Coordinates of C-alpha atoms in Angstrom, one line a residue:
Chain C
M775 CA -44.7 -72.2 4.9
R776 CA -48.2 -73.3 4.2
F777 CA -49.6 -75.2 7.1
W778 CA -52.4 -76.8 5.1
K779 CA -49.8 -78.6 3.1
S780 CA -48.1 -80.0 6.2
W781 CA -51.5 -81.0 7.5
L782 CA -52.3 -82.8 4.2
I783 CA -49.0 -84.7 4.5
A784 CA -49.8 -85.5 8.2
R785 CA -53.2 -86.9 7.3
K786 CA -51.6 -89.2 4.8
E787 CA -49.2 -90.3 7.5
F788 CA -52.1 -91.0 9.8
D789 CA -53.7 -93.2 7.1
F790 CA -50.4 -95.1 6.7
I791 CA -50.0 -95.6 10.5
R792 CA -53.6 -96.7 10.8
I793 CA -52.9 -99.8 8.7
K794 CA -49.5 -100.4 10.1
K795 CA -50.0 -102.6 13.1
S796 CA -46.4 -102.3 14.4
A797 CA -46.7 -98.5 14.5
L798 CA -50.0 -98.7 16.3
G799 CA -48.6 -101.3 18.7
I800 CA -45.7 -99.1 19.7
S801 CA -47.7 -95.8 19.8
F802 CA -50.6 -97.1 21.8
G803 CA -49.7 -100.6 23.2
L804 CA -46.6 -99.3 24.9
P805 CA -48.1 -96.4 26.9
I806 CA -51.3 -98.3 27.6
G807 CA -49.3 -101.3 28.9
L808 CA -47.3 -99.0 31.1
G809 CA -50.5 -97.3 32.3
I810 CA -51.8 -100.7 33.4
L811 CA -48.6 -102.3 34.7
L812 CA -47.3 -99.5 36.9
P813 CA -50.4 -99.2 39.1
L814 CA -50.6 -103.0 39.4
I815 CA -47.0 -103.2 40.5
T816 CA -47.6 -100.4 43.0
Y817 CA -50.8 -102.1 44.3
L818 CA -48.9 -105.4 44.8
E819 CA -46.1 -103.6 46.6
I820 CA -48.6 -102.1 49.0
T821 CA -50.9 -105.0 49.6
R822 CA -48.7 -108.1 49.3
K823 CA -45.2 -106.9 50.2
K824 CA -46.6 -104.4 52.8
V825 CA -44.1 -101.7 51.7
P826 CA -44.8 -98.6 53.8
I827 CA -46.7 -95.8 52.1
E828 CA -43.9 -93.3 52.8
A829 CA -41.6 -95.5 50.6
V830 CA -44.2 -96.0 47.9
T831 CA -45.3 -92.4 47.2
P832 CA -41.8 -91.2 46.0
L833 CA -41.8 -94.2 43.7
M834 CA -45.3 -93.3 42.4
G835 CA -44.1 -89.7 41.7
S836 CA -41.1 -90.9 39.7
F837 CA -43.3 -93.0 37.5
A838 CA -44.3 -89.7 35.8
F839 CA -40.8 -89.7 34.3
Y840 CA -41.7 -93.0 32.4
F841 CA -44.2 -91.0 30.4
I842 CA -41.5 -88.5 29.3
I843 CA -39.3 -91.5 28.2
I844 CA -42.3 -93.1 26.4
A845 CA -42.9 -89.8 24.6
A846 CA -39.3 -89.8 23.4
L847 CA -39.4 -93.5 22.6
I848 CA -42.4 -93.7 20.3
P849 CA -41.0 -91.3 17.7
V850 CA -37.8 -93.4 17.4
Y851 CA -39.9 -95.9 15.4
T852 CA -42.6 -93.7 13.8
S853 CA -40.6 -90.7 12.7
V854 CA -37.8 -92.8 11.3
S855 CA -40.2 -95.0 9.3
S856 CA -42.1 -92.1 7.9
I857 CA -39.0 -90.9 5.9
V858 CA -37.3 -94.2 5.4
V859 CA -40.4 -96.0 4.1
E860 CA -40.9 -93.3 1.6
K861 CA -37.4 -93.7 0.5
I862 CA -37.7 -97.5 0.2
E863 CA -41.0 -97.4 -1.6
R864 CA -39.6 -94.6 -3.9
S865 CA -42.6 -92.4 -3.1
L866 CA -40.3 -89.6 -2.0
E867 CA -39.4 -88.6 -5.6
P868 CA -42.9 -87.8 -6.8
L869 CA -43.6 -86.1 -3.4
L870 CA -40.4 -84.0 -3.8
A871 CA -41.4 -83.1 -7.4
T872 CA -44.6 -81.4 -6.2
P873 CA -44.5 -77.6 -5.3
T874 CA -44.0 -78.4 -1.7
S875 CA -41.1 -77.1 0.4
D876 CA -38.8 -79.3 2.5
R877 CA -40.1 -77.6 5.6
E878 CA -43.8 -78.2 4.7
I879 CA -43.0 -81.9 4.1
L880 CA -41.0 -82.2 7.4
V881 CA -43.5 -80.3 9.5
G882 CA -46.2 -82.7 8.1
K883 CA -44.1 -85.7 9.3
Y884 CA -43.5 -84.0 12.7
I885 CA -47.2 -83.3 13.2
A886 CA -48.2 -86.9 12.4
T887 CA -45.5 -88.3 14.8
F888 CA -46.2 -85.7 17.5
V889 CA -50.0 -86.2 17.5
L890 CA -49.7 -90.0 17.5
T891 CA -47.1 -89.9 20.3
I892 CA -49.0 -87.5 22.4
V893 CA -52.3 -89.2 22.0
G894 CA -50.8 -92.6 22.9
T895 CA -48.9 -91.1 25.8
Y896 CA -52.0 -89.3 27.2
I897 CA -54.2 -92.3 26.8
G898 CA -51.6 -94.3 28.7
A899 CA -51.3 -91.6 31.3
A900 CA -55.1 -91.3 31.7
I901 CA -55.3 -95.1 32.4
F902 CA -52.3 -94.8 34.7
V903 CA -53.8 -92.0 36.8
T904 CA -57.2 -93.6 37.0
L905 CA -55.9 -97.0 37.9
M906 CA -53.3 -95.7 40.3
D907 CA -55.7 -93.5 42.2
T908 CA -58.3 -96.2 42.3
L909 CA -55.9 -98.8 43.6
T910 CA -54.0 -96.6 46.1
R911 CA -56.6 -94.2 47.5
S912 CA -57.6 -96.4 50.3
S913 CA -53.9 -96.9 51.4
I914 CA -52.8 -93.3 50.9
G915 CA -56.0 -91.6 51.9
Y916 CA -56.2 -89.2 49.0
F917 CA -55.9 -89.1 45.2
Y918 CA -52.1 -88.9 44.6
F919 CA -52.6 -88.0 40.9
P920 CA -52.8 -85.6 39.2
N921 CA -50.3 -83.3 40.9
T922 CA -48.0 -80.5 39.8
A923 CA -45.0 -82.6 39.1
F924 CA -47.1 -85.0 37.1
D925 CA -48.7 -82.1 35.2
I926 CA -45.2 -80.7 34.3
A927 CA -44.0 -84.1 33.2
L928 CA -47.0 -84.8 31.1
F929 CA -48.0 -81.4 29.6
A930 CA -44.5 -79.8 29.3
A931 CA -41.7 -82.3 29.3
A932 CA -43.5 -85.1 27.4
P933 CA -44.4 -82.9 24.4
A934 CA -40.9 -81.4 24.3
A935 CA -39.4 -84.9 24.5
S936 CA -41.6 -86.0 21.7
I937 CA -40.6 -83.1 19.4
F938 CA -36.9 -83.6 20.3
S939 CA -37.0 -87.3 19.5
T940 CA -39.1 -86.8 16.3
A941 CA -36.7 -84.1 15.0
F942 CA -33.8 -86.3 15.8
G943 CA -35.4 -89.3 14.1
V944 CA -36.1 -87.2 11.0
L945 CA -32.6 -85.8 11.1
S946 CA -31.0 -89.3 11.3
S947 CA -33.3 -90.9 8.8
S948 CA -32.5 -88.2 6.2
R949 CA -28.8 -88.7 6.6
V950 CA -28.4 -92.5 6.6
T951 CA -29.4 -95.1 4.1
T952 CA -31.0 -98.0 6.0
I953 CA -33.9 -98.1 8.5
Q954 CA -31.7 -100.0 10.9
S955 CA -29.0 -97.4 11.1
A956 CA -31.6 -94.6 11.3
Q957 CA -33.3 -96.4 14.2
S958 CA -30.0 -97.0 16.0
L959 CA -29.1 -93.3 15.7
S960 CA -32.5 -92.2 16.8
V961 CA -32.2 -93.7 20.2
V962 CA -29.7 -91.0 21.1
P963 CA -32.3 -88.6 22.6
L964 CA -33.3 -91.4 25.0
I965 CA -29.8 -91.5 26.5
P966 CA -29.9 -88.2 28.5
L967 CA -33.4 -89.1 29.7
I968 CA -32.3 -92.5 30.9
I969 CA -29.3 -90.9 32.7
I970 CA -31.6 -88.4 34.4
Y971 CA -33.9 -91.2 35.5
L972 CA -31.0 -93.3 36.8
T973 CA -29.7 -90.3 38.7
G974 CA -33.2 -90.0 40.3
E975 CA -33.1 -93.7 41.2
L976 CA -29.7 -93.3 42.8
D977 CA -31.2 -90.4 44.9
L978 CA -28.9 -87.9 43.4
I979 CA -31.8 -85.8 42.3
N980 CA -35.5 -85.9 43.2
L981 CA -37.7 -86.7 40.3
N982 CA -40.7 -85.5 42.2
D983 CA -39.3 -82.1 42.5
T984 CA -41.3 -79.7 40.3
S985 CA -38.3 -77.5 39.6
I986 CA -36.2 -80.4 38.4
L987 CA -39.0 -81.5 36.1
A988 CA -39.4 -77.9 34.9
Y989 CA -35.6 -77.8 34.1
V990 CA -35.9 -81.1 32.2
A991 CA -38.9 -79.7 30.3
I992 CA -37.0 -76.5 29.4
G993 CA -33.9 -78.4 28.4
L994 CA -35.9 -80.7 26.2
A995 CA -37.7 -77.8 24.6
V996 CA -34.5 -76.0 23.8
A997 CA -33.0 -79.2 22.5
A998 CA -36.1 -79.8 20.4
A999 CA -36.0 -76.3 18.9
I1000 CA -32.3 -76.7 18.0
V1001 CA -32.6 -80.2 16.5
F1002 CA -35.8 -79.1 14.6
Q1003 CA -33.9 -76.3 13.0
V1004 CA -30.9 -78.5 12.2
S1005 CA -33.1 -81.3 10.8
T1006 CA -34.9 -78.9 8.4
A1007 CA -31.6 -77.2 7.5
V1008 CA -29.8 -80.4 6.7
F1009 CA -32.7 -82.2 5.0
D1010 CA -31.1 -82.7 1.6
R1011 CA -33.5 -83.9 -1.0
E1012 CA -30.6 -84.4 -3.5
E1013 CA -28.7 -86.6 -1.1
I1014 CA -31.8 -88.7 -0.5
L1015 CA -32.6 -89.2 -4.1
T1016 CA -29.1 -89.9 -5.3
R1017 CA -27.5 -91.8 -2.5
W1018 CA -30.4 -94.3 -1.9
K1019 CA -30.3 -97.3 -4.2
Chain J
M1426 CA -40.9 -69.1 -33.5
E1427 CA -42.3 -71.8 -31.2
M1428 CA -42.0 -71.3 -27.5
Q1429 CA -39.2 -73.4 -26.0
M1430 CA -40.7 -75.1 -22.9
I1431 CA -37.4 -76.7 -21.9
A1432 CA -34.0 -75.3 -22.8
T1433 CA -30.7 -76.3 -21.5
E1434 CA -27.3 -74.8 -22.3
N1435 CA -24.1 -76.6 -21.4
L1436 CA -25.9 -78.2 -18.5
S1437 CA -23.5 -80.4 -16.5
R1438 CA -23.6 -82.5 -13.3
K1439 CA -20.9 -84.2 -11.4
F1440 CA -21.1 -86.6 -8.5
D1441 CA -18.0 -86.8 -6.4
G1442 CA -15.9 -85.8 -9.3
M1443 CA -17.5 -88.2 -11.7
T1444 CA -19.3 -86.5 -14.6
A1445 CA -22.9 -87.8 -15.0
V1446 CA -24.0 -85.2 -17.6
D1447 CA -21.6 -83.1 -19.6
G1448 CA -22.4 -79.9 -21.4
L1449 CA -25.9 -80.8 -22.4
S1450 CA -27.6 -78.3 -24.8
F1451 CA -31.0 -79.0 -26.3
H1452 CA -34.5 -77.5 -26.3
V1453 CA -38.0 -78.8 -26.4
D1454 CA -40.7 -76.8 -28.1
R1455 CA -44.3 -76.5 -26.9
G1456 CA -46.2 -79.6 -28.0
E1457 CA -43.1 -81.5 -29.0
V1458 CA -42.2 -85.0 -27.8
F1459 CA -38.5 -85.1 -27.2
G1460 CA -36.8 -88.4 -26.5
L1461 CA -33.6 -88.7 -24.6
L1462 CA -32.2 -92.0 -25.7
G1463 CA -29.2 -93.6 -24.1
P1464 CA -27.8 -96.6 -22.4
N1465 CA -28.1 -97.2 -18.6
G1466 CA -25.8 -94.7 -16.8
A1467 CA -25.9 -92.3 -19.7
G1468 CA -27.2 -89.4 -17.5
K1469 CA -30.8 -89.5 -18.6
T1470 CA -32.4 -89.7 -15.1
T1471 CA -29.9 -87.1 -13.8
T1472 CA -31.0 -84.8 -16.6
I1473 CA -34.6 -85.2 -15.8
R1474 CA -34.0 -84.6 -12.1
M1475 CA -32.2 -81.4 -12.8
I1476 CA -35.0 -80.2 -15.1
C1477 CA -37.6 -81.1 -12.4
C1478 CA -35.5 -79.2 -9.8
L1479 CA -35.0 -82.4 -7.8
I1480 CA -31.3 -82.1 -7.8
G1481 CA -29.0 -79.2 -8.6
K1482 CA -26.6 -78.7 -11.5
T1483 CA -22.8 -78.3 -11.4
S1484 CA -22.7 -75.8 -14.2
G1485 CA -24.6 -74.5 -17.2
K1486 CA -28.1 -73.2 -17.5
A1487 CA -31.6 -74.6 -17.9
T1488 CA -35.0 -73.0 -18.1
V1489 CA -38.5 -74.6 -17.9
G1490 CA -41.4 -72.6 -19.1
G1491 CA -39.2 -69.5 -19.0
F1492 CA -38.2 -70.1 -15.3
S1493 CA -34.6 -70.8 -14.4
I1494 CA -33.9 -73.9 -12.4
D1495 CA -31.4 -71.7 -10.4
D1496 CA -34.0 -69.4 -9.2
P1497 CA -35.5 -70.6 -5.9
A1498 CA -38.8 -68.9 -6.6
G1499 CA -38.9 -70.3 -10.1
T1500 CA -38.4 -73.8 -8.7
M1501 CA -41.9 -73.9 -7.3
S1502 CA -43.3 -72.6 -10.6
I1503 CA -41.4 -75.2 -12.6
R1504 CA -42.7 -78.0 -10.3
K1505 CA -46.3 -76.8 -11.0
L1506 CA -45.6 -76.8 -14.8
I1507 CA -44.3 -80.4 -14.8
G1508 CA -45.9 -83.7 -14.3
L1509 CA -43.3 -86.3 -13.5
V1510 CA -43.5 -90.1 -14.1
P1511 CA -40.4 -91.4 -12.4
D1512 CA -38.7 -94.6 -13.3
N1513 CA -40.2 -96.3 -10.2
V1514 CA -43.9 -95.6 -9.9
G1515 CA -43.6 -94.7 -6.2
L1516 CA -47.3 -94.9 -5.4
Y1517 CA -48.7 -95.2 -1.9
E1518 CA -49.7 -98.9 -2.1
F1519 CA -52.0 -98.8 0.9
Y1520 CA -54.1 -96.0 -0.8
S1521 CA -56.5 -96.6 -3.6
A1522 CA -55.6 -95.1 -7.0
Y1523 CA -58.3 -92.5 -6.4
K1524 CA -56.8 -91.4 -3.1
N1525 CA -53.3 -91.4 -4.5
L1526 CA -54.5 -89.0 -7.3
M1527 CA -56.5 -86.9 -4.8
Y1528 CA -53.5 -86.5 -2.5
F1529 CA -51.2 -85.4 -5.4
G1530 CA -53.8 -83.2 -6.9
R1531 CA -54.0 -81.3 -3.6
L1532 CA -50.2 -81.2 -3.3
Y1533 CA -50.1 -79.6 -6.7
E1534 CA -52.5 -76.9 -5.4
T1535 CA -55.2 -77.8 -7.9
P1536 CA -58.8 -76.6 -7.1
E1537 CA -60.8 -79.4 -5.5
S1538 CA -63.5 -79.4 -8.2
R1539 CA -60.9 -79.7 -10.9
I1540 CA -59.1 -82.5 -9.2
T1541 CA -62.2 -84.6 -9.0
S1542 CA -63.1 -84.0 -12.7
N1543 CA -59.5 -84.6 -13.8
I1544 CA -59.3 -87.8 -11.8
E1545 CA -62.5 -89.1 -13.3
S1546 CA -61.6 -88.3 -16.9
L1547 CA -58.0 -89.6 -16.5
M1548 CA -59.1 -92.8 -14.8
K1549 CA -61.8 -93.5 -17.4
K1550 CA -59.4 -92.7 -20.3
L1551 CA -56.8 -95.0 -18.8
D1552 CA -59.3 -97.7 -18.0
L1553 CA -58.9 -97.6 -14.3
W1554 CA -62.2 -96.2 -13.2
D1555 CA -63.8 -99.5 -12.3
R1556 CA -61.0 -100.2 -9.8
K1557 CA -60.6 -96.7 -8.5
D1558 CA -61.3 -97.7 -4.9
D1559 CA -59.0 -100.8 -4.8
P1560 CA -55.7 -100.4 -3.0
V1561 CA -52.8 -99.9 -5.4
S1562 CA -51.1 -102.9 -3.9
T1563 CA -53.6 -105.1 -5.8
Y1564 CA -52.8 -103.6 -9.2
S1565 CA -50.7 -105.1 -11.9
K1566 CA -47.4 -103.4 -13.0
G1567 CA -49.1 -101.9 -16.0
M1568 CA -52.0 -100.6 -14.0
K1569 CA -49.6 -99.0 -11.5
Q1570 CA -47.8 -97.3 -14.4
K1571 CA -51.1 -96.0 -15.6
V1572 CA -51.8 -94.6 -12.2
A1573 CA -48.4 -93.0 -12.1
I1574 CA -49.2 -91.3 -15.5
A1575 CA -52.6 -90.2 -14.2
R1576 CA -50.8 -88.8 -11.1
A1577 CA -48.4 -86.8 -13.3
L1578 CA -51.4 -85.4 -15.2
V1579 CA -53.8 -84.7 -12.3
H1580 CA -52.9 -81.1 -12.1
D1581 CA -53.1 -80.7 -15.9
P1582 CA -49.4 -79.8 -16.4
E1583 CA -48.0 -78.2 -19.5
I1584 CA -45.0 -80.5 -19.5
L1585 CA -44.9 -84.2 -18.9
V1586 CA -41.6 -85.7 -18.0
M1587 CA -41.4 -89.5 -18.2
D1588 CA -38.5 -91.6 -17.1
E1589 CA -38.5 -95.1 -18.8
P1590 CA -42.3 -95.4 -18.7
T1591 CA -42.4 -98.8 -20.3
A1592 CA -39.4 -100.4 -18.6
N1593 CA -40.2 -103.7 -17.0
L1594 CA -43.7 -103.9 -18.4
D1595 CA -45.0 -106.8 -20.5
P1596 CA -45.5 -106.1 -24.2
E1597 CA -49.2 -105.6 -23.8
A1598 CA -48.9 -103.2 -20.9
A1599 CA -46.1 -101.4 -22.7
R1600 CA -48.2 -101.0 -25.8
T1601 CA -51.1 -99.5 -23.7
I1602 CA -48.7 -97.0 -22.1
R1603 CA -47.3 -96.1 -25.6
D1604 CA -50.8 -95.6 -26.9
T1605 CA -51.5 -93.3 -23.9
I1606 CA -48.4 -91.3 -24.7
L1607 CA -49.5 -91.0 -28.3
D1608 CA -52.9 -89.7 -27.2
L1609 CA -51.1 -87.2 -25.0
K1610 CA -49.0 -86.2 -28.0
K1611 CA -52.2 -85.6 -30.0
E1612 CA -53.5 -83.4 -27.2
G1613 CA -50.5 -81.2 -27.8
R1614 CA -48.6 -81.9 -24.5
T1615 CA -45.0 -81.2 -24.3
I1616 CA -43.3 -84.4 -23.4
L1617 CA -39.7 -85.2 -22.4
L1618 CA -39.3 -88.9 -22.6
N1619 CA -36.3 -90.9 -21.3
T1620 CA -36.0 -94.3 -22.9
H1621 CA -33.5 -96.8 -24.0
N1622 CA -36.1 -98.4 -26.2
L1623 CA -35.3 -97.4 -29.8
D1624 CA -38.6 -98.6 -31.3
E1625 CA -40.5 -96.6 -28.7
A1626 CA -38.4 -93.5 -29.3
Q1627 CA -38.9 -93.8 -33.1
R1628 CA -42.6 -94.2 -32.8
L1629 CA -43.3 -91.6 -30.2
C1630 CA -40.7 -88.8 -30.5
D1631 CA -40.6 -85.8 -32.8
T1632 CA -37.0 -85.2 -31.8
I1633 CA -34.4 -87.5 -30.4
G1634 CA -31.3 -86.7 -28.4
I1635 CA -28.8 -89.5 -28.1
L1636 CA -27.1 -89.2 -24.7
K1637 CA -24.1 -90.8 -23.3
T1638 CA -23.0 -88.3 -20.6
K1639 CA -22.7 -85.9 -23.6
L1640 CA -25.3 -85.3 -26.1
L1641 CA -24.0 -87.2 -29.1
A1642 CA -26.6 -86.2 -31.6
V1643 CA -30.0 -84.5 -31.7
G1644 CA -32.6 -84.3 -34.5
K1645 CA -35.7 -85.7 -36.0
P1646 CA -35.4 -89.5 -36.2
Q1647 CA -35.3 -89.5 -40.0
N1648 CA -32.7 -86.7 -40.1
L1649 CA -30.6 -88.5 -37.6
E1650 CA -30.6 -91.6 -39.7
R1651 CA -29.7 -89.6 -42.8
S1652 CA -27.1 -87.5 -41.2
I1653 CA -25.2 -90.4 -39.9
F1654 CA -25.6 -92.9 -42.7
G1655 CA -26.5 -90.7 -45.7
R1656 CA -29.3 -91.6 -48.1
N1657 CA -28.9 -94.6 -50.4
T1658 CA -30.9 -95.1 -53.5
V1659 CA -31.3 -98.8 -54.5
I1660 CA -32.3 -99.5 -58.1
Q1661 CA -33.4 -103.0 -58.8
L1662 CA -33.0 -104.1 -62.4
E1663 CA -34.1 -107.1 -64.5
Y1664 CA -30.5 -107.3 -65.6
A1665 CA -27.6 -105.1 -64.6
G1666 CA -25.4 -105.4 -67.7
D1667 CA -22.2 -103.5 -68.6
E1668 CA -24.1 -100.9 -70.6
V1669 CA -26.3 -100.0 -67.7
V1670 CA -23.5 -99.9 -65.2
Q1671 CA -21.6 -97.7 -67.7
A1672 CA -24.6 -95.4 -67.9
V1673 CA -24.8 -95.1 -64.2
R1674 CA -21.1 -94.3 -63.9
G1675 CA -21.6 -91.6 -66.5
T1676 CA -23.9 -89.7 -64.2
N1677 CA -21.1 -89.3 -61.7
P1678 CA -22.8 -90.5 -58.5
R1679 CA -20.7 -89.9 -55.2
K1680 CA -20.5 -93.7 -54.8
Y1681 CA -22.1 -96.7 -56.3
T1682 CA -22.0 -100.5 -55.8
V1683 CA -23.4 -103.3 -58.0
E1684 CA -24.6 -106.4 -56.3
G1685 CA -26.3 -108.9 -58.6
N1686 CA -29.0 -107.0 -60.5
S1687 CA -29.2 -104.3 -57.9
I1688 CA -27.3 -101.0 -57.9
T1689 CA -26.9 -99.0 -54.7
L1690 CA -26.1 -95.3 -55.0
E1691 CA -24.9 -92.8 -52.5
L1692 CA -26.1 -89.5 -53.7
D1693 CA -25.6 -85.9 -52.4
D1694 CA -29.0 -84.8 -53.6
P1695 CA -31.3 -87.8 -54.3
E1696 CA -34.3 -85.7 -55.4
K1697 CA -32.3 -84.2 -58.3
E1698 CA -30.0 -87.1 -59.1
T1699 CA -32.3 -90.1 -59.0
P1700 CA -34.5 -89.1 -62.0
R1701 CA -31.3 -88.3 -64.0
I1702 CA -29.8 -91.7 -63.3
V1703 CA -33.1 -93.5 -64.0
S1704 CA -33.3 -91.8 -67.4
A1705 CA -29.7 -92.8 -68.1
I1706 CA -30.4 -96.4 -67.3
V1707 CA -33.6 -96.5 -69.4
A1708 CA -31.6 -94.8 -72.3
A1709 CA -29.0 -97.6 -72.0
G1710 CA -31.7 -100.2 -72.4
G1711 CA -32.0 -101.1 -68.7
K1712 CA -35.3 -102.4 -67.4
I1713 CA -36.0 -101.1 -63.9
K1714 CA -38.1 -103.2 -61.5
S1715 CA -38.0 -100.8 -58.6
V1716 CA -36.4 -97.7 -57.1
N1717 CA -36.2 -97.3 -53.3
E1718 CA -34.4 -95.1 -50.9
T1719 CA -32.8 -96.7 -47.9
T1720 CA -30.9 -95.4 -44.9
G1721 CA -29.5 -96.7 -41.6
S1722 CA -32.1 -97.5 -39.0
L1723 CA -32.3 -95.6 -35.7
E1724 CA -30.8 -98.6 -34.1
D1725 CA -27.8 -98.4 -36.4
V1726 CA -27.4 -94.7 -35.6
Y1727 CA -27.7 -95.4 -31.9
L1728 CA -25.2 -98.2 -31.9
K1729 CA -22.8 -96.3 -34.1
L1730 CA -22.9 -93.2 -31.8
V1731 CA -23.0 -95.0 -28.4
R1732 CA -20.2 -97.4 -29.3
G1733 CA -18.3 -94.5 -30.8
E1734 CA -17.8 -96.4 -34.1

């Protein structure tokens, strides 16, 4: 495994994404939008609806989970298109003809998707923290963010969610023959995250609990490692070249 | 003995029980241009993909530059030895031609200084240098095909494998590509060329293999024509009278036909027999206008073999 080759492939992916407005919109527009929208909603809840602070702070804490979901959502589009676009534009055959291993190619794709997702998510999170603290400090009396739960969500669970989703996207896009079916299949990693979030909303678990978030992060990391191994093991260049018409 | 750069022995490939390539045996010597000629679905692309280690084989053997396609370590060496021009150019349209070539040069592990000098010389040779920084999406089909050829050559490979390089090109662009292949041939490159263009195969290839799942025939274009159709000698006379025809019959040719004042002879050994027949005709008072050798064209050979006539 030569990392420089993966990095070379990742750089090409960055160049492609840079000109692809839809990929940029999803990677940056979505987390930035969320980073602006959530503090504004919270501010309106406090100032207009006069919701008590005790009821608002648990909600603010659970917002951190949105960034885990975002980190899993962005790769659904970007990781799938990175393989499928190469298939459609027939650029995969010359790429596969080079002395580059499947793992080097896939890791290059993972790096590009991961970096893009994490940069987008962190920009959104930075905006979220700044705006939220600015708008709520006078009501709460202190800066609510950052806190341990948020740090675990952002620096442990979100990267793991991103890798898990990326690996799943690559896995599905290398096994199916259309971008639509690959994207449909790639939303699967979102399902457990949405279930956890809804469980939190139903007060069955506390999403502000650092140990819950730590378990989520560990679970996602284990799932990411397994799916990553599976996705590289089942990446079948022959299947891709011969089944795609 | 010339080194065999590509050699296959009973190479076969099946897809879901359907045979795409069946028992293929041929070899390509260093510096030789070998053409695989066959209709669509004949197994040409499958053969190329097996040789380039893009897909596996079902049975048989193949070596490229002495490395077996079965050996995982040899696979990487084979990929370095080969420059592939696939049937679809598969370029990154958002990149300029220069960036496409730079990217692939690096993937082929070519030293940076050599990549830049190779790109410059290839792009100048292929008349692309003036537009080197334009996105490939703005190029014509012919230009894209040239970029694909440059991409295959950027790491200076010993073997060039081309899959239908002039398909879907206009005549002028196809001509340019053919001229480029001729230049590469002059440079002594080993080339495996897939085509269904008979004229192209005849003009470019030293050896031709006619493929239709199985290799139906292999040989030099001229030899193929002769081996399938034999060699005919046509003697054009001022007047083919009875005496002359009698004289021809007396030389015992394998077969002869008289049509007007023209006598067509099928001979086992034209070099020896033709002078003897000419002498007999002259001795019988015949006046010869011309003596020519004819044989079936490559197209005749191809159609006869592919149609199984």
